[in-house]
CSV table of C-alpha atoms and ligand atoms in Angstrom, one decimal:
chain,number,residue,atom,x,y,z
A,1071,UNK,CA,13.6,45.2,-72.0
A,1072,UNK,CA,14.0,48.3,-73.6
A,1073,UNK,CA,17.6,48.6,-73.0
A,1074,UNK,CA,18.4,44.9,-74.1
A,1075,UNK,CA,16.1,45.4,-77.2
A,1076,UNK,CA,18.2,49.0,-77.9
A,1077,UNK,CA,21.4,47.0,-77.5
A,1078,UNK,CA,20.3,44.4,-80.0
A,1079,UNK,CA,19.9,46.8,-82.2
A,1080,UNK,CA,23.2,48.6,-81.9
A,1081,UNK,CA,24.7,45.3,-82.2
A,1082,UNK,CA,22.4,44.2,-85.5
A,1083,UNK,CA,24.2,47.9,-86.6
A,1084,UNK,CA,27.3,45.8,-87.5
A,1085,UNK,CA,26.0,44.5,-90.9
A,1086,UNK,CA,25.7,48.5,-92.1
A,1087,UNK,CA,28.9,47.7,-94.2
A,1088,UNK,CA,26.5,46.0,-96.2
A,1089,UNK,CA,24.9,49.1,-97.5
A,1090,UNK,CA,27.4,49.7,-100.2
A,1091,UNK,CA,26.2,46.9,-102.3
A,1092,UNK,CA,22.6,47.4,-101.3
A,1093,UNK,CA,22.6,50.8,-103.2
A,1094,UNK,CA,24.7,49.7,-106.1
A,1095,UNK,CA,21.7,47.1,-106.4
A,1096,UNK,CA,19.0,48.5,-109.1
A,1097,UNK,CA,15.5,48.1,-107.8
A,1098,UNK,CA,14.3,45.7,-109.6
A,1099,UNK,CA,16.7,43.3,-108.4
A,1100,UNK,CA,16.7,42.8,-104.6
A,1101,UNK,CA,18.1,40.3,-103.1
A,1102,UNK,CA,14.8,38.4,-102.4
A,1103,UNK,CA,13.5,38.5,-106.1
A,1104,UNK,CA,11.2,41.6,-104.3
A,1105,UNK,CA,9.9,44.0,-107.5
A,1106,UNK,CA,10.3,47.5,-106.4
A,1107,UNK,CA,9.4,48.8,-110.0
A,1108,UNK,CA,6.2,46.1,-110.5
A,1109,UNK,CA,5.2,47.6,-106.9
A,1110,UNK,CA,5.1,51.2,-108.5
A,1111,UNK,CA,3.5,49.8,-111.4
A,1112,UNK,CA,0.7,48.4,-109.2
A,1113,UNK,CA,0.5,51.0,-107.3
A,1114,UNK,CA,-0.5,53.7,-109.9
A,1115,UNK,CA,-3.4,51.3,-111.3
A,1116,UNK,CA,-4.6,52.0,-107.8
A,1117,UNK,CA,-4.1,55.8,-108.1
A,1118,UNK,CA,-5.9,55.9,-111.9
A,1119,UNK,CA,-9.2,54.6,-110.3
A,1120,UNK,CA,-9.2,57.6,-108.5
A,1121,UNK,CA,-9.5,58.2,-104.5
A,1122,UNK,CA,-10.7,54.7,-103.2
A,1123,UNK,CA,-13.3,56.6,-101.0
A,1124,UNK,CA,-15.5,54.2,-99.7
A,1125,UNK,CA,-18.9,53.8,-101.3
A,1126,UNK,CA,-17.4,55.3,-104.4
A,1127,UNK,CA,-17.5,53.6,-107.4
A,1128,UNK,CA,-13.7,54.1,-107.7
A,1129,UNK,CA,-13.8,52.3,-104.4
A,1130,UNK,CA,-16.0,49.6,-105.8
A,1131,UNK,CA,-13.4,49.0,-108.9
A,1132,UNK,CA,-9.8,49.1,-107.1
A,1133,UNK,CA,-11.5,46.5,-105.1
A,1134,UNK,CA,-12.5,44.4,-107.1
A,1135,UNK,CA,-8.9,44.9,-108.7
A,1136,UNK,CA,-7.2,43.6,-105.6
A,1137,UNK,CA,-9.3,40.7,-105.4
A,1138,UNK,CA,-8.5,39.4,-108.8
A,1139,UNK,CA,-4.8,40.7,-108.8
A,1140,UNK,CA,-4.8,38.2,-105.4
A,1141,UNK,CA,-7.0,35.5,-106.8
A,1142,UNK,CA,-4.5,34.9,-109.6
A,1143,UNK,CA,-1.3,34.7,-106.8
A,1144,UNK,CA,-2.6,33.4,-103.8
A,1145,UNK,CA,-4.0,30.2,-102.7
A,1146,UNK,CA,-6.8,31.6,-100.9
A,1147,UNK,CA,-8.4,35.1,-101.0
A,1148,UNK,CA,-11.4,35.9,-98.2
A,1149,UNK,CA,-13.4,38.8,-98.9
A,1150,UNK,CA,-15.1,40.4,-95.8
A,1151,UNK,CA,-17.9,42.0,-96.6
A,1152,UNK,CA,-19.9,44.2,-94.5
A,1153,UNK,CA,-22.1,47.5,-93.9
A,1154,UNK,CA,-20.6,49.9,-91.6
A,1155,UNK,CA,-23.3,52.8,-90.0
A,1156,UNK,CA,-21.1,56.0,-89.2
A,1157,UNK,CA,-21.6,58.7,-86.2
A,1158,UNK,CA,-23.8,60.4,-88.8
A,1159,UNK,CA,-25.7,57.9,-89.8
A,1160,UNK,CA,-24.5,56.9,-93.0
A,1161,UNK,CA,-24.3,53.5,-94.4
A,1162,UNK,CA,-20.9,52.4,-96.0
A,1163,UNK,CA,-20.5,49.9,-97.7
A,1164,UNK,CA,-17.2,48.3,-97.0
A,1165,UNK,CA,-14.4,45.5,-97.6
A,1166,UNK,CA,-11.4,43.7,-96.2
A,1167,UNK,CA,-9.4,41.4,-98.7
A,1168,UNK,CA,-7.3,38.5,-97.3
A,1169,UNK,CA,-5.3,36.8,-99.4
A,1170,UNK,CA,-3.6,33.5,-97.7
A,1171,UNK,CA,-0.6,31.7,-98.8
A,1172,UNK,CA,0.4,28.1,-97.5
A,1173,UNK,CA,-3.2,28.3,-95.7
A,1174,UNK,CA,-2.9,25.2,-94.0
A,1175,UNK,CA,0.4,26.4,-91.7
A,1176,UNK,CA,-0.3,26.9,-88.3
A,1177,UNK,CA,2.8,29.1,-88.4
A,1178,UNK,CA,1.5,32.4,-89.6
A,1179,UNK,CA,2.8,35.9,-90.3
A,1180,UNK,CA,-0.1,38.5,-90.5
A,1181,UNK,CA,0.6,41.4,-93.1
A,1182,UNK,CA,-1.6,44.3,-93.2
A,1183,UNK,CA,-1.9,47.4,-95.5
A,1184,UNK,CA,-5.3,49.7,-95.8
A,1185,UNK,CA,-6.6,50.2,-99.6
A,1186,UNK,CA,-9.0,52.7,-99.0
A,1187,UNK,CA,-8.5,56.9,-99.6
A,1188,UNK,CA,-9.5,59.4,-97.5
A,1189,UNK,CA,-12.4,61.2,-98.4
A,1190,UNK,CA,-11.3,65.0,-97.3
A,1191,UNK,CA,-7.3,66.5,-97.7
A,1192,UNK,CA,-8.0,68.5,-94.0
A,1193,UNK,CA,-4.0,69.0,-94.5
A,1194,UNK,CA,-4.3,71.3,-97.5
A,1195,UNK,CA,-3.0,74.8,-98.0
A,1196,UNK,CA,-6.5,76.1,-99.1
A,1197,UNK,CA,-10.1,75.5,-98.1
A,1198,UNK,CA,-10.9,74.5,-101.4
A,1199,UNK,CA,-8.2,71.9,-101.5
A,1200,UNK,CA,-9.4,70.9,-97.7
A,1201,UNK,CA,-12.9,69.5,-99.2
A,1202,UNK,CA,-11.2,67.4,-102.0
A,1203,UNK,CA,-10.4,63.9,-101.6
A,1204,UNK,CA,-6.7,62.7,-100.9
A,1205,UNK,CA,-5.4,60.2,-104.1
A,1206,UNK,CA,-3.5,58.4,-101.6
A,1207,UNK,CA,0.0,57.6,-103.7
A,1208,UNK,CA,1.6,56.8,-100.6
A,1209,UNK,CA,-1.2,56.8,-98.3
A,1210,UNK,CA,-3.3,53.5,-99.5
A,1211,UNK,CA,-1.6,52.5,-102.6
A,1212,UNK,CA,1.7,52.4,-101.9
A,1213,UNK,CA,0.9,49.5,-99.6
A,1214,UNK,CA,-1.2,47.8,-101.9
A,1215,UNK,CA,1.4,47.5,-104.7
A,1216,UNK,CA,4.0,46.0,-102.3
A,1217,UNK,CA,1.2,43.5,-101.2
A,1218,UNK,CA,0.8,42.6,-105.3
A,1219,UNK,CA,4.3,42.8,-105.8
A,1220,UNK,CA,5.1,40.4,-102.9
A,1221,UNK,CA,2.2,38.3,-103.8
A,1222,UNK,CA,4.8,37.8,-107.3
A,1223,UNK,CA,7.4,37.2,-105.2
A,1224,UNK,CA,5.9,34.4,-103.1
A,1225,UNK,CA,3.8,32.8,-105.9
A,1226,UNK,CA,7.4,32.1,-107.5
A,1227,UNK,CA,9.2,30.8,-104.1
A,1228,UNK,CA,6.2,30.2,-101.3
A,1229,UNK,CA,7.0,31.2,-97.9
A,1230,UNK,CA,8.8,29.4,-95.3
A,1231,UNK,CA,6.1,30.4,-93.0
A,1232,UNK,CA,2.4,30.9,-93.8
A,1233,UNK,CA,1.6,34.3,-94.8
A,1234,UNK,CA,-2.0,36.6,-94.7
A,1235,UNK,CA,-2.0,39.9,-96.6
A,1236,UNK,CA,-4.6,41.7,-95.0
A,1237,UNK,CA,-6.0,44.3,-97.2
A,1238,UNK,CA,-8.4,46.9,-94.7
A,1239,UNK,CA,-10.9,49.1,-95.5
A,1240,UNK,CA,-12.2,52.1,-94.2
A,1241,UNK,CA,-9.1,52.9,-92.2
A,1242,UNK,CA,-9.0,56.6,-92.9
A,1243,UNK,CA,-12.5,57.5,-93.1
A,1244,UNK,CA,-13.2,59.5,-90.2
A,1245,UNK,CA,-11.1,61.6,-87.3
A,1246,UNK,CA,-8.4,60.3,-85.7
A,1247,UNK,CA,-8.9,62.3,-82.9
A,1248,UNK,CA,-9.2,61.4,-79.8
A,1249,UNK,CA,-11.8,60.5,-79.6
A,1250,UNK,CA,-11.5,58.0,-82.8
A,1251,UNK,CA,-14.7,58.4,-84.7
A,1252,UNK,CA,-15.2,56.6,-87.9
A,1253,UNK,CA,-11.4,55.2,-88.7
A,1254,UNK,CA,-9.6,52.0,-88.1
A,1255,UNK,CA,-12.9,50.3,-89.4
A,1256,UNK,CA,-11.6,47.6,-91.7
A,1257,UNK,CA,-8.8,46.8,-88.6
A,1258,UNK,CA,-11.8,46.9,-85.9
A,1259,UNK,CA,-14.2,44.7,-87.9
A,1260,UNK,CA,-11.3,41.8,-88.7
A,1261,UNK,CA,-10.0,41.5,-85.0
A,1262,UNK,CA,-14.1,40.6,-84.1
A,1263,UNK,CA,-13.9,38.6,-87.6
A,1264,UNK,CA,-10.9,36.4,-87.3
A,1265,UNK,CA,-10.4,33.9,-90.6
A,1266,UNK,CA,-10.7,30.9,-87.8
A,1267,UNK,CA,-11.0,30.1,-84.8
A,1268,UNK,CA,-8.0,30.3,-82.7
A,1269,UNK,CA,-6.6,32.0,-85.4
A,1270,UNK,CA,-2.9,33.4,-83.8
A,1271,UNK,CA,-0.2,34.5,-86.3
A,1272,UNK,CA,3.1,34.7,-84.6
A,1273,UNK,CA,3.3,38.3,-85.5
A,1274,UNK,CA,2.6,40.8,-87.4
A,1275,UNK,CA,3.0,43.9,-89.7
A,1276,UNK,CA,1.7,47.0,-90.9
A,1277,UNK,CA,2.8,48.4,-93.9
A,1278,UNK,CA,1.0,52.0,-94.2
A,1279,UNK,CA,2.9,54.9,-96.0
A,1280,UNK,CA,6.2,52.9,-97.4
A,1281,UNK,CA,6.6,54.5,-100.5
A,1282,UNK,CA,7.9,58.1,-99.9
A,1283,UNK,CA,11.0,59.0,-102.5
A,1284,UNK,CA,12.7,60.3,-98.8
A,1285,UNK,CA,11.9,57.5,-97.4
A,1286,UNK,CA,12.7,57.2,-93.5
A,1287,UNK,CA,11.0,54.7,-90.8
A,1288,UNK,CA,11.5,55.3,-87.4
A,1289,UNK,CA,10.2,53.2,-84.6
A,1290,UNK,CA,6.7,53.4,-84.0
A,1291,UNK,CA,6.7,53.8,-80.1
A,1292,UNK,CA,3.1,51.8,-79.4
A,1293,UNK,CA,5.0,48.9,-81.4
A,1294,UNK,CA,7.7,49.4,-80.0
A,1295,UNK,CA,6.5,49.1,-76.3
A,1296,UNK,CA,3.8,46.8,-77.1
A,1297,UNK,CA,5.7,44.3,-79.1
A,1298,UNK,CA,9.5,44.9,-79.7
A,1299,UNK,CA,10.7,41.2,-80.5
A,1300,UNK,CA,8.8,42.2,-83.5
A,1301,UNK,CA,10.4,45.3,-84.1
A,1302,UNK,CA,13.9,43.9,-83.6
A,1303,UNK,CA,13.1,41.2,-85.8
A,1304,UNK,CA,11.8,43.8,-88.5
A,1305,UNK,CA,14.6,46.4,-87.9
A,1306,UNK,CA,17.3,43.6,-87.9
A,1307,UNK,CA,16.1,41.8,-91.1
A,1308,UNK,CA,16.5,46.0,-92.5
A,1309,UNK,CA,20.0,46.4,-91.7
A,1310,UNK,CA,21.1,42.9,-92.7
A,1311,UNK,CA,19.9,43.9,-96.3
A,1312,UNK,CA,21.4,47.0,-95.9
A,1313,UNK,CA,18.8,49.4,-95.1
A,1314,UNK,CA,19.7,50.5,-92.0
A,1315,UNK,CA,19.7,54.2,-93.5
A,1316,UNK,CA,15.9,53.3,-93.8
A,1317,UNK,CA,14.8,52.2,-90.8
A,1318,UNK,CA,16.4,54.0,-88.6
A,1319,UNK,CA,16.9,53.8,-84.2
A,1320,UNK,CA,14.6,56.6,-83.9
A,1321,UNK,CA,11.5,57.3,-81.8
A,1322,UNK,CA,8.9,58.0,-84.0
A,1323,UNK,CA,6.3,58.7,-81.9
A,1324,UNK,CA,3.1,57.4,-80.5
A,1325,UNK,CA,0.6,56.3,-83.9
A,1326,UNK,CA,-2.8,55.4,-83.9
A,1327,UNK,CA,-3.2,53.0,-86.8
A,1328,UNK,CA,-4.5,49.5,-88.1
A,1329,UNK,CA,-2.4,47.5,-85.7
A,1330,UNK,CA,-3.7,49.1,-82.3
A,1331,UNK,CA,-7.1,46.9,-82.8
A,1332,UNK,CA,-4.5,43.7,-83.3
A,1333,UNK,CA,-2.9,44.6,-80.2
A,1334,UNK,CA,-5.9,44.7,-78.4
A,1335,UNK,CA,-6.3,41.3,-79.3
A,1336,UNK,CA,-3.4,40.0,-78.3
A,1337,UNK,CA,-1.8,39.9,-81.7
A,1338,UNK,CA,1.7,41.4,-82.1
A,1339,UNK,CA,1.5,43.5,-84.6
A,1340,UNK,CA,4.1,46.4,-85.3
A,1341,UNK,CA,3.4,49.3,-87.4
A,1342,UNK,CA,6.1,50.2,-90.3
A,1343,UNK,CA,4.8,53.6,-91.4
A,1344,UNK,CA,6.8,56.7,-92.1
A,1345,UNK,CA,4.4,60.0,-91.3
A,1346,UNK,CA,7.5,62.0,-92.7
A,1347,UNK,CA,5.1,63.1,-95.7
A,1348,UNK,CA,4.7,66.7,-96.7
A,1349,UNK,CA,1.8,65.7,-98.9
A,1350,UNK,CA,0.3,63.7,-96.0
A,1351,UNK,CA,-3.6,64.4,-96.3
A,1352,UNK,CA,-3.5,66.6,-98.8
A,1353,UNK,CA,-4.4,66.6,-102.6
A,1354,UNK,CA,-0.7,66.3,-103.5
A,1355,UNK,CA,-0.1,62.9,-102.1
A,1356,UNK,CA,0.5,61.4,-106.0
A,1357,UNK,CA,2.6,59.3,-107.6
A,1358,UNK,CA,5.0,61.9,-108.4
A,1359,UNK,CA,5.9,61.6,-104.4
A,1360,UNK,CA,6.5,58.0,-104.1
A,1361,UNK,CA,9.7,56.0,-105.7
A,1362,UNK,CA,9.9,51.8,-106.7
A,1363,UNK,CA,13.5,52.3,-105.2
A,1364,UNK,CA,11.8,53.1,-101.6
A,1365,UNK,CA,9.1,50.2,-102.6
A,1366,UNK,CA,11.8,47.9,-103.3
A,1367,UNK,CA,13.5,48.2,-100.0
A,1368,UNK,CA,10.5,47.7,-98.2
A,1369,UNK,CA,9.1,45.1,-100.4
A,1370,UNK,CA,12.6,43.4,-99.9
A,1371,UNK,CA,12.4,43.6,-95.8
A,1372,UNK,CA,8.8,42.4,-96.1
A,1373,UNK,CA,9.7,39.3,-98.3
A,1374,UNK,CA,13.2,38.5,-96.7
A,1375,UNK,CA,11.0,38.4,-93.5
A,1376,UNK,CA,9.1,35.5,-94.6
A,1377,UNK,CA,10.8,33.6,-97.2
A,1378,UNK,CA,13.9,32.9,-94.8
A,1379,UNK,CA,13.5,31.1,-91.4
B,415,ZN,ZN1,-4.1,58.6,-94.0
């Protein structure tokens, strides 16, 4: 499997002569109507409520943000609320956001992206710098504005497929360890919480980190083993838009993130994420880092993916 899937994607190399007049393009005209610059936008009204730490009231505002930013796009937005006790004891209050397009399709594509902020930068040069919450630019918000800007997108042309943008919470609360204590809650809490029953998207995505100005996906390698028809599909829809200098036919490594609680349900989810970050928990993950030119590529991979069949 692993050598058929690597010569796949050798042979989906072919369409790289495409890349010229993918760059020529400006962002804010992709090829699938996708708004790189509208993401950006988006994502910096994320960014001015401040770190999205839950049980903050910044938390409690970008929030309620997405839900009304969704509200007015999608046909359906769930909001899973629910009170999460950590390894010390403290109660967090805590919400997923699923917005649903085409609802009534069996045929589903799962999108995922975590809104929260973590609460301490343990990445920082100093140890004052280590207590301070991270504003999360690319780590929280740079997700979030795709998932707005791509709720634009299909608002104007629905999907060919039915889509879920599944907003998490609380996925970077805690140590990643191992052990895992405290992260992955919003991911945890929805695969026990299905929207219905049966409920069995064909596949899936995670967008985390996509909006880095050197912007650079490798394959994530528990996707990659757990579920690589979805990665070929992902990584071929990327070079026949003429990223291929994006997501590139590397290992990226092992990554524990939203999708492992998906996979553990028997939903193939992959996980898009780019940990390339020098600013990667640490007080200088701001908007400054992140581009709408890297937004627009993803966002155009993301909306290519499910507006064409
Ligand atoms: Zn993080």
């Amino acid at each position: 499997m692993l050598f058929f899937l690597t010569l796949c994607l050798i042979v989906g190399c072919k369409s790289d002569a495409k890349e010229g007049s993918a760059a020529q393009r400006s962002p804010a005209a992709t090829s699938t109507g996708f708004s790189g610059s509208s993401a950006y936008t988006y994502a910096k009204a994320q960014v001015d409520f401040g770190p999205r730490v839950p049980g903050t009231p910044a938390a409690q505002k970008a929030g309620d943000w997405i839900i009304r930013q969704m509200r007015a796009r999608a046909d359906t937005v769930i909001v899973q609320s629910f009170t999460y006790t950590t390894a010390d004891g403290k109660k967090l209050p805590l919400r997923n956001i699923l917005a649903r397009f085409r609802p009534n399709l069996s045929e589903r594509v799962l999108y995922i992206t975590h809104w929260d902020s973590r609460p301490i930068s343990e990445s920082a040069a100093t140890e004052a710098e280590k207590k301070m919450p991270v504003p999360g630019a690319n780590d929280g918000a740079s997700g979030v504005g795709m998932f707005v800007a791509l709720g634009d997108a299909l608002k104007k042309t629905p999907p060919a497929v039915g889509v879920d943008l599944l907003f998490t919470d609380g996925e970077d609360y805690g140590e990643f360890g191992p052990p895992e204590v405290d992260v992955l809650i919003g991911s945890r809490y929805f695969a026990n919480h299905l929207p219905a029953p049966g409920y069995k998207p064909i596949y899936g995505v995670l967008w985390d980190m996509i909006g880095d100005k050197d912007l650079r996906i490798p394959y994530e390698m528990n996707s990659f083993q757990q579920a690589p028809e979805v990665v070929s599909r992902v990584w071929q829809t990327a070079a026949d838009l003429g990223y291929g200098d994006v997501f590139v036919q590397e290992s990226g490594g092992l990554i524990t993130d939203d999708h492992i609680p998906l996979l553990n349900v028997g939903i193939p989810v992959i996980d898009v994420i780019d940990l390339t970050y020098p600013p990667h928990h640490t007080p200088q993950d701001t908007m400054d880092k992140i581009s709408a030119q890297s937004l627009a590529k993803v966002g155009d991979v993301a909306t290519a993916l499910v507006t064409r069949k």
